[in-house]
Amino acid sequence: MSTRRSSRGSRLSEVVQLEEREEAKENTTPTKRRGRPRKTIGGSIPEEEDDQQPTDASPPKRVKVSSRKKKVVEEEEQDNAEPVSVTAIGSLPERERETENLAKYIEDILAENGSGSLYISGPPGTGKTATLTKIISDRKLATKLKMVYVNCTSMSSAGSIYKKICEELSLSVAGTSEKFYLMAIEEYLKRKHKTVMLVLDEIDQLASSKQTILYNIFEWPAKRESRLILVGIANALDLTDRLLSRLQARCELKPHLIQFLPYTKQQLVAILKNNMVQNDTTEMFNDAALQLLAAKVASTSGDARRALFLARRLVENASKEDRETKKANAKLQDKPLSSPPKKPVQIGLVVNTLKQVYGTTQTMADDEAFPLQQKLLLCSLLLVLKAGKSKDITVGRLHQVYRAVCAKRNLQVVDQTEFLNMCSLVETRGILRLQGKKEARLMRVQLQWDEDEVHNTLNDKQLIADVLADTSCAQGK
Amino acid sequence: NVEAVGTPKRNIQLSNIVEEFAEGRRTSKVMHETPKKATVEEPKTPKSARGRPRKSTSTVVEEYKSTPKSATKLKLIRSGAIKPNVQARDAPVQISPDDQLAVARERLHVSAVPKSLPCREKEYSEIYNFLEGKIIDSCGGCMYVSGVPGTGKTATTTAVIRSLQVLAQEEEIPTFEFVEINGMRLTEPRQAYVHIYRQLTGKTLAWEQAYNLLDKRFTTKAPRRVTTVLLVDELDILCNRRQDVVYNLLNWPTVPSAQLVVITIANTMDLPERLLMGKISSRLGLTRLTFQPYNFRQLQEIVMARLTGTSAFDAEAVQLVARKVAAVSGDARRALDICRRATELAEEQSRKVDKFVSVSMGHVQKALGEMIASAKVQTIKCCSRMEQLFLQAVTAEVARTGIEECSFLGVYSQFEALAAFAGVTVPNPGRAIAICSRLGASRLLICENSRNDIYQKILLNISSDDVHYALQASSLI
């Protein structure tokens, strides 16, 4: 019985899909139109009214739009309050070219009154969202375009994107299912309207098994009379090739690609300098320290967020020292704490902080931080890897070797359950990886770190050398 | 005709028939199923019965006590008008201050967090400086705190926040709001929004609404906003496949108007690199702090700090506990638990001899034996003679073949030989399989389903040394 029901269900879903497809076809043919009859091309004024009326109906949306417009102003105000801010995106140095490119692309589309799709990719922290927010908040463009910004991580599921877009466009929808929202959007696109700029941030969240949603969205610009500029933002360079390979088949559907490259050292220096000039805190950093910081960040990730985080942390460290000295001075002299002489961040401090952040995962402050039994566990693992025949190490086997090692040294042995617990404690440090089978004894143990790194962390040369010399223990006898 | 009757009924009967034969029982279960209809008739009553205990757990405002309508009450609970409370007990027993052991036991309880945390001064000052800086500058930020369980991560963080709250009350620093969520207490990652919103406003909403309101709160500018400190415990539980919750929690601090400071706590040190997406670990930033396991001196200090003023413990006893725990895990909770158990043992003895006995090495040794003892050796010792013989046969088979996994056939032939050697009659294979499955149920062996009879595979779940050791003690060998 259940099979029959499920088959019926699948048939139903097929029907739904068919309907969707038919609708899609229907929309491409401009014969049927449910909306109000089109007016002449010159009639842009009544259209704006059409846009305005629903906004009046839903006041919260209007608040949102206005807040977005204010954002830049607000950010600038914020900047003055804090020394170096991660969020300072008032102006975007080193992204002028991309901004110009984007603006030109949009202008072109606006000039020919057409539509287009755009995909922006780049590693995290390269200013993709910042650039887009800047363009969105541009007053000049805002008069010509209707901006819709949606961050796709806020969706409950990929399908609810339509609902969100409807809310942003303040459309009235006939029903509550996904299909109705989609219909409403497509109808809106068919009707006369201002050109819509739809920005979908973190678009990779919309990926589903058949990619129907992504395909639907990317097909909107290709429809006639849909004046839509679609902008997708994500990290992956080849998202459109990987997930949306069918778009390659039709040239008009192919999204225009813009790539944001990781920042180079000079660019990072320029960003940091610009940030400090804005906040009048240029004296906080000397040039060498800035160069070092930028070089390090550029060599590892080229992520401006990281550079700003690091700069902020340096300033915090420096101001902490400042505060402490101030407190000490105040106690000694009873002077008011005004206008402290700000020392610039020294290069030594930069080196220290970088070492903390980019150094080995763990720098042991004292030798005793690593429990003895865990040391023995790691030593036994090294021994098995060095002297054992098979590299397939289970917890049971490792326990056997560990027992032999302990017996040689007259140390107390922990039993298997405790041993497993210890393995998972070492795993939290990232040195090991336990790969799960159901049975604890059959779990596989894999060393994740380089052996030299383990040696450094254990910081106990004598013990390691001693255990590793004992190849007879490797068989667990 | 089948469909006309109604499918569920037929389904039930079918499954019942199958069940009956599977269990080999003839008593028809249909008889039990048929009165189901009668119970279906009254769905209201169980609901109200279920609602009743909830009534007793919440204080009802006087006028609602008379007519407890469940719907209005639920509404009141959701809006935060009634607070949950538990039934109060009679006056608790007063502990006489002379009873040293009872005082010590109370102080050694894990839940009794002391006013100052010994041995975590460095970490305390790091978190303090970070939070104080962020609150004074009124900007957002993130911090990642990691370390193995029982190293005082949450205790330190909450202690910092408590002292900052005191400072804020004395108006030395700006006031701030404090919100705390724990990944383990959420049924689903998205419930985090509900919990955050409830702590901010006291209302319980569905997660989507809560998310929208939180998003509005953090992204729009409010001139009188105070800083919000959000403590996220057990971060790794909040990571699902899409990672949208973690993304949002870490994205809000980067919004300039949010003034949100997020402190995340987890066990794994390389969680941002291992589990989180690139864009999220970029937002998490590089402010990280690792709590190392306690070494034995620190554990000793922690226990002694709790015991100041009582003479219940010998100093060597504490040292023994500290050394034993520090060698294995460095977990403070464990040390405290062992100490508590030792006081209980001492109390028992003092009751017997009817005079005060301080906790000595002997008690600690006994408590350690109980808590770190290998239960498996005990189990083997208490097995029946034939089960012990069977275990011996398995070890003999493993030694013979050299492979860990052995088949029942091989084990049985070893079993026969051993039984002949010991001069006992061999149980037939059917009984031997029963023995095998008993040992499998106590997890001494890992064996397959017994439907494979003599071809089932058997694995030893303990090391063979343990078997020898236990059997020697029971004088079988």
PDB file of C-alpha atoms in Angstrom, chain B residues 45 100 106 143 159 170 204 245 279 287 312 324 334 340 368 385 408 430:
ATOM      1  CA  THR B  45      -8.270  13.917  27.673  1.00  0.00           C
ATOM      2  CA  GLN B 100      34.667  18.705  58.461  1.00  0.00           C
ATOM      3  CA  GLU B 106      30.131  20.322  49.707  1.00  0.00           C
ATOM      4  CA  MET B 143      37.003  35.395  19.991  1.00  0.00           C
ATOM      5  CA  ALA B 159      33.811  34.968  35.762  1.00  0.00           C
ATOM      6  CA  GLU B 170      29.458  50.904  39.362  1.00  0.00           C
ATOM      7  CA  THR B 204       9.385  33.066  22.721  1.00  0.00           C
ATOM      8  CA  VAL B 245      23.582  29.681  11.911  1.00  0.00           C
ATOM      9  CA  LYS B 279      34.275  32.493   4.738  1.00  0.00           C
ATOM     10  CA  THR B 287      41.821  36.171  18.279  1.00  0.00           C
ATOM     11  CA  ALA B 312      39.652  17.003  56.201  1.00  0.00           C
ATOM     12  CA  LYS B 324      47.069  10.565  38.907  1.00  0.00           C
ATOM     13  CA  ARG B 334      37.699  14.524  37.564  1.00  0.00           C
ATOM     14  CA  ARG B 340      34.567  13.772  46.801  1.00  0.00           C
ATOM     15  CA  LEU B 368      40.971   5.862  42.361  1.00  0.00           C
ATOM     16  CA  ARG B 385      33.831 -21.534  34.267  1.00  0.00           C
ATOM     17  CA  PHE B 408      33.636 -19.626  15.601  1.00  0.00           C
ATOM     18  CA  GLY B 430      24.543 -24.659  20.255  1.00  0.00           C
TER      19      GLY B 430
END
